[in-house]
Coordinates of C-alpha atoms and ligand atoms in Angstrom, one line a residue:
X4 CA -74.2 -178.0 -108.7
X5 CA -72.2 -179.8 -106.0
X6 CA -71.4 -182.6 -108.5
X7 CA -70.2 -180.0 -111.0
X8 CA -68.1 -178.3 -108.3
X9 CA -66.5 -181.7 -107.3
X10 CA -65.8 -182.6 -110.9
X11 CA -64.1 -179.2 -111.4
X12 CA -62.2 -179.4 -108.1
X13 CA -60.7 -182.7 -109.3
X14 CA -59.8 -181.3 -112.7
X15 CA -58.1 -178.3 -111.1
X16 CA -56.1 -180.6 -108.8
X17 CA -55.1 -182.8 -111.8
X18 CA -54.0 -179.7 -113.8
X19 CA -51.8 -178.8 -110.9
X20 CA -53.7 -175.6 -110.2
X21 CA -53.9 -176.7 -106.5
X22 CA -50.4 -177.0 -105.1
X23 CA -49.2 -178.3 -101.7
X24 CA -45.8 -177.3 -100.2
X25 CA -44.6 -174.0 -98.8
X26 CA -45.4 -170.8 -100.7
X27 CA -45.3 -167.1 -99.9
X28 CA -48.4 -165.1 -101.0
X29 CA -48.7 -161.5 -102.1
X30 CA -49.6 -160.6 -98.5
X31 CA -46.2 -161.9 -97.3
X32 CA -47.9 -164.8 -95.5
X33 CA -46.6 -168.3 -95.8
X34 CA -49.1 -171.0 -96.9
X35 CA -49.1 -174.8 -97.2
X36 CA -51.6 -174.7 -100.2
X37 CA -51.5 -172.4 -103.2
X38 CA -54.0 -172.0 -106.0
X39 CA -52.4 -171.2 -109.4
X40 CA -54.8 -170.5 -112.2
X41 CA -51.9 -169.9 -114.5
X42 CA -51.7 -173.8 -114.7
X43 CA -55.1 -173.8 -116.3
X44 CA -54.7 -171.3 -119.1
X45 CA -53.4 -174.0 -121.4
X46 CA -56.7 -175.9 -121.0
X47 CA -59.4 -174.1 -122.9
X48 CA -62.3 -176.5 -122.0
X49 CA -61.4 -176.2 -118.3
X50 CA -61.3 -172.3 -118.6
X51 CA -64.7 -172.5 -120.2
X52 CA -66.1 -174.7 -117.4
X53 CA -64.7 -172.3 -114.7
X54 CA -66.1 -169.2 -116.4
X55 CA -69.6 -170.6 -116.9
X56 CA -69.8 -172.0 -113.3
X57 CA -68.5 -168.6 -112.0
X58 CA -71.3 -166.8 -113.8
X59 CA -74.0 -169.0 -112.1
X60 CA -73.1 -167.0 -108.9
X61 CA -74.6 -163.9 -110.4
X62 CA -78.3 -163.3 -109.5
X63 CA -80.4 -163.6 -112.6
X64 CA -81.7 -160.3 -113.9
X65 CA -79.0 -158.3 -112.0
X66 CA -78.2 -155.2 -114.1
X67 CA -74.5 -155.7 -114.8
X68 CA -73.3 -153.6 -117.7
X69 CA -69.5 -154.1 -117.5
X70 CA -67.2 -156.8 -116.3
X71 CA -63.5 -156.2 -115.2
X72 CA -61.0 -158.9 -114.4
X73 CA -58.3 -158.2 -111.8
X74 CA -55.0 -158.1 -113.7
X75 CA -53.5 -160.4 -114.7
X76 CA -54.6 -163.9 -114.0
X77 CA -58.3 -163.2 -114.0
X78 CA -58.3 -161.5 -117.4
X79 CA -58.9 -164.6 -119.5
X80 CA -61.8 -165.6 -117.3
X81 CA -63.3 -162.1 -117.6
X82 CA -62.9 -162.2 -121.4
X83 CA -64.7 -165.6 -121.6
X84 CA -67.6 -164.3 -119.5
X85 CA -67.8 -161.0 -121.5
X86 CA -68.1 -163.0 -124.8
X87 CA -70.4 -165.7 -123.4
X88 CA -72.7 -163.3 -121.6
X89 CA -72.4 -160.5 -124.2
X90 CA -71.4 -158.0 -121.5
X91 CA -68.7 -155.4 -122.4
X92 CA -65.4 -155.7 -120.6
X93 CA -63.0 -153.2 -119.1
X94 CA -59.3 -153.7 -118.6
X95 CA -57.6 -152.0 -115.6
X96 CA -53.9 -151.2 -116.3
X97 CA -51.6 -151.7 -113.3
X98 CA -49.8 -148.5 -114.4
X99 CA -50.9 -145.9 -116.9
X100 CA -48.8 -145.7 -120.1
X101 CA -46.6 -142.6 -120.1
X102 CA -47.7 -141.9 -123.7
X103 CA -50.9 -141.9 -125.7
X104 CA -54.2 -141.6 -123.8
X105 CA -52.5 -142.4 -120.4
X106 CA -55.7 -144.2 -119.3
X107 CA -55.8 -146.6 -116.4
X108 CA -59.2 -148.1 -117.4
X109 CA -59.4 -149.2 -121.0
X110 CA -62.8 -149.8 -122.7
X111 CA -65.9 -147.7 -123.3
X112 CA -68.3 -147.0 -120.4
X113 CA -70.7 -144.4 -119.1
X114 CA -70.7 -142.8 -115.6
X115 CA -72.4 -144.9 -112.9
X116 CA -72.5 -148.1 -115.0
X117 CA -72.5 -151.2 -112.7
X118 CA -69.2 -153.1 -113.1
X119 CA -68.8 -156.7 -111.8
X120 CA -65.2 -157.5 -110.7
X121 CA -63.9 -161.0 -111.6
X122 CA -61.0 -162.5 -109.7
X123 CA -59.3 -165.9 -109.3
X124 CA -58.3 -166.0 -105.6
X125 CA -59.0 -163.8 -102.6
X126 CA -56.7 -163.7 -99.6
X127 CA -56.9 -160.2 -98.0
X128 CA -59.1 -158.6 -100.8
X129 CA -56.5 -156.0 -101.5
X130 CA -56.1 -156.9 -105.2
X131 CA -59.9 -156.5 -105.7
X132 CA -59.9 -153.2 -103.8
X133 CA -57.0 -151.8 -106.0
X134 CA -59.1 -152.6 -109.1
X135 CA -62.3 -151.3 -107.6
X136 CA -60.6 -148.0 -106.6
X137 CA -59.5 -147.2 -110.1
X138 CA -63.0 -148.1 -111.5
X139 CA -64.8 -146.0 -108.9
X140 CA -62.3 -143.1 -109.6
X141 CA -63.5 -143.2 -113.2
X142 CA -67.2 -142.9 -112.1
X143 CA -68.2 -146.5 -112.3
X144 CA -70.2 -148.3 -109.6
X145 CA -68.7 -151.4 -108.0
X146 CA -70.8 -153.4 -105.6
X147 CA -69.9 -157.1 -106.3
X148 CA -67.1 -159.4 -107.1
X149 CA -67.2 -163.1 -108.2
X150 CA -64.1 -165.2 -107.5
X151 CA -63.1 -168.8 -108.0
X152 CA -61.6 -169.3 -104.5
X153 CA -62.1 -167.5 -101.2
X154 CA -59.1 -168.5 -99.1
X155 CA -61.2 -167.6 -95.9
X156 CA -58.4 -165.5 -94.6
X157 CA -60.4 -162.3 -94.1
X158 CA -60.9 -161.1 -97.7
X159 CA -64.6 -161.4 -97.7
X160 CA -65.0 -159.4 -94.5
X161 CA -62.4 -156.8 -95.7
X162 CA -64.3 -156.3 -98.9
X163 CA -67.7 -156.1 -97.2
X164 CA -66.3 -153.3 -95.0
X165 CA -65.6 -151.4 -98.2
X166 CA -69.0 -152.0 -99.7
X167 CA -68.2 -154.9 -102.0
X168 CA -70.1 -158.2 -101.7
X169 CA -68.0 -161.2 -102.8
X170 CA -69.3 -164.5 -104.0
X171 CA -67.1 -167.5 -104.5
X172 CA -67.3 -170.9 -106.2
X173 CA -65.2 -172.4 -103.5
X174 CA -63.9 -171.6 -100.1
X175 CA -60.5 -173.2 -99.2
X176 CA -62.4 -175.6 -96.9
X177 CA -65.0 -176.6 -99.5
X178 CA -62.3 -177.1 -102.2
X179 CA -60.4 -179.3 -99.8
X180 CA -63.6 -181.2 -98.8
X181 CA -64.2 -182.0 -102.5
X182 CA -60.7 -183.2 -102.9
X183 CA -60.9 -185.3 -99.8
X184 CA -64.2 -186.8 -101.0
X185 CA -62.6 -187.7 -104.3
X186 CA -59.6 -189.3 -102.6
X187 CA -57.2 -186.7 -103.9
X188 CA -55.9 -185.6 -100.5
X189 CA -55.6 -187.3 -97.1
X190 CA -57.6 -186.3 -94.0
X191 CA -54.3 -185.1 -92.5
X192 CA -53.8 -182.6 -95.3
X193 CA -57.4 -181.5 -95.0
X194 CA -57.0 -180.9 -91.3
X195 CA -53.6 -179.1 -91.8
X196 CA -55.2 -176.7 -94.2
X197 CA -58.3 -176.2 -92.0
X198 CA -56.0 -175.3 -89.0
X199 CA -53.9 -173.1 -91.2
X200 CA -56.9 -171.0 -92.3
X201 CA -58.2 -170.7 -88.7
X202 CA -54.8 -169.4 -87.5
X203 CA -53.9 -167.1 -90.4
X204 CA -56.3 -164.2 -90.9
X205 CA -55.3 -161.1 -92.7
X206 CA -56.4 -157.5 -91.9
X207 CA -56.0 -154.7 -94.4
X208 CA -53.7 -151.9 -93.5
X209 CA -55.6 -148.6 -93.0
X210 CA -54.4 -147.2 -96.4
X211 CA -56.2 -150.0 -98.4
Ligands
LIG6 O1 -53.4 -169.2 -103.5 C1 -53.3 -168.1 -104.0 C2 -53.3 -166.9 -103.2 C3 -53.2 -165.7 -103.8 N1 -53.0 -165.6 -105.2 C4 -52.9 -164.2 -105.8 O2 -53.0 -163.2 -104.9 C5 -54.0 -162.3 -105.1 C6 -55.0 -162.3 -104.0 O3 -54.5 -161.8 -102.8 P1 -55.2 -160.6 -102.1 O4 -54.5 -160.5 -100.7 O5 -56.7 -160.9 -101.9 O6 -55.0 -159.4 -102.9 C7 -54.8 -162.7 -106.4 O7 -54.7 -161.8 -107.4 C8 -54.1 -164.0 -106.8 O8 -53.6 -163.8 -108.1 C9 -53.0 -166.7 -105.9 O9 -52.8 -166.7 -107.2 N2 -53.1 -167.9 -105.3

């Protein structure tokens, strides 16, 4: 598994999904490293590797009857998992349409069905919580989320406090460690990111 993760980390780096510089995230926080899955949607084989590795995080035999990707970047990954694992998919709209059915959750489901949330990156966890809130309001059960990258900035703890267990393929530290091992980043960059993570934790505001 570690070899596969290292191989994937290098491919993500080479596809420019891991970017170094100065970026502002959804939380408003500045970051020296940004993960951009949009860089990967043009590479179908890489998308396939990500989705199959991501599904290995799910306990075998776990009764998951729906998957839902956090809009928009995680939608293609959720679609691949849905098709590959033969599990129905739900789509959460960011806004309901002002016409037609006006639904926020598209797809067929029954009350209390267990829905697995799929996400690309977690910083604070607020994007997952927004999706979970709409699914739960429709009567679904949401207990778990699988994500490609946990930025280790408080998201895991924030989600746990709201009853959602998150599993990730990488933490920011493990991703950087793989890139350091493969000679793609210097030890200075590795240390810079490590210090950044330690000093930049995000709490949710009380409404989230
Ligand atoms: O490196 C990054 C960091 C964040 N994102 C996007 O932001 C949200 C996650 O942030 P939360 O604070 O956990 O809501 C996620 O949907 C990502 O799309 C990113 O792409 N890359």
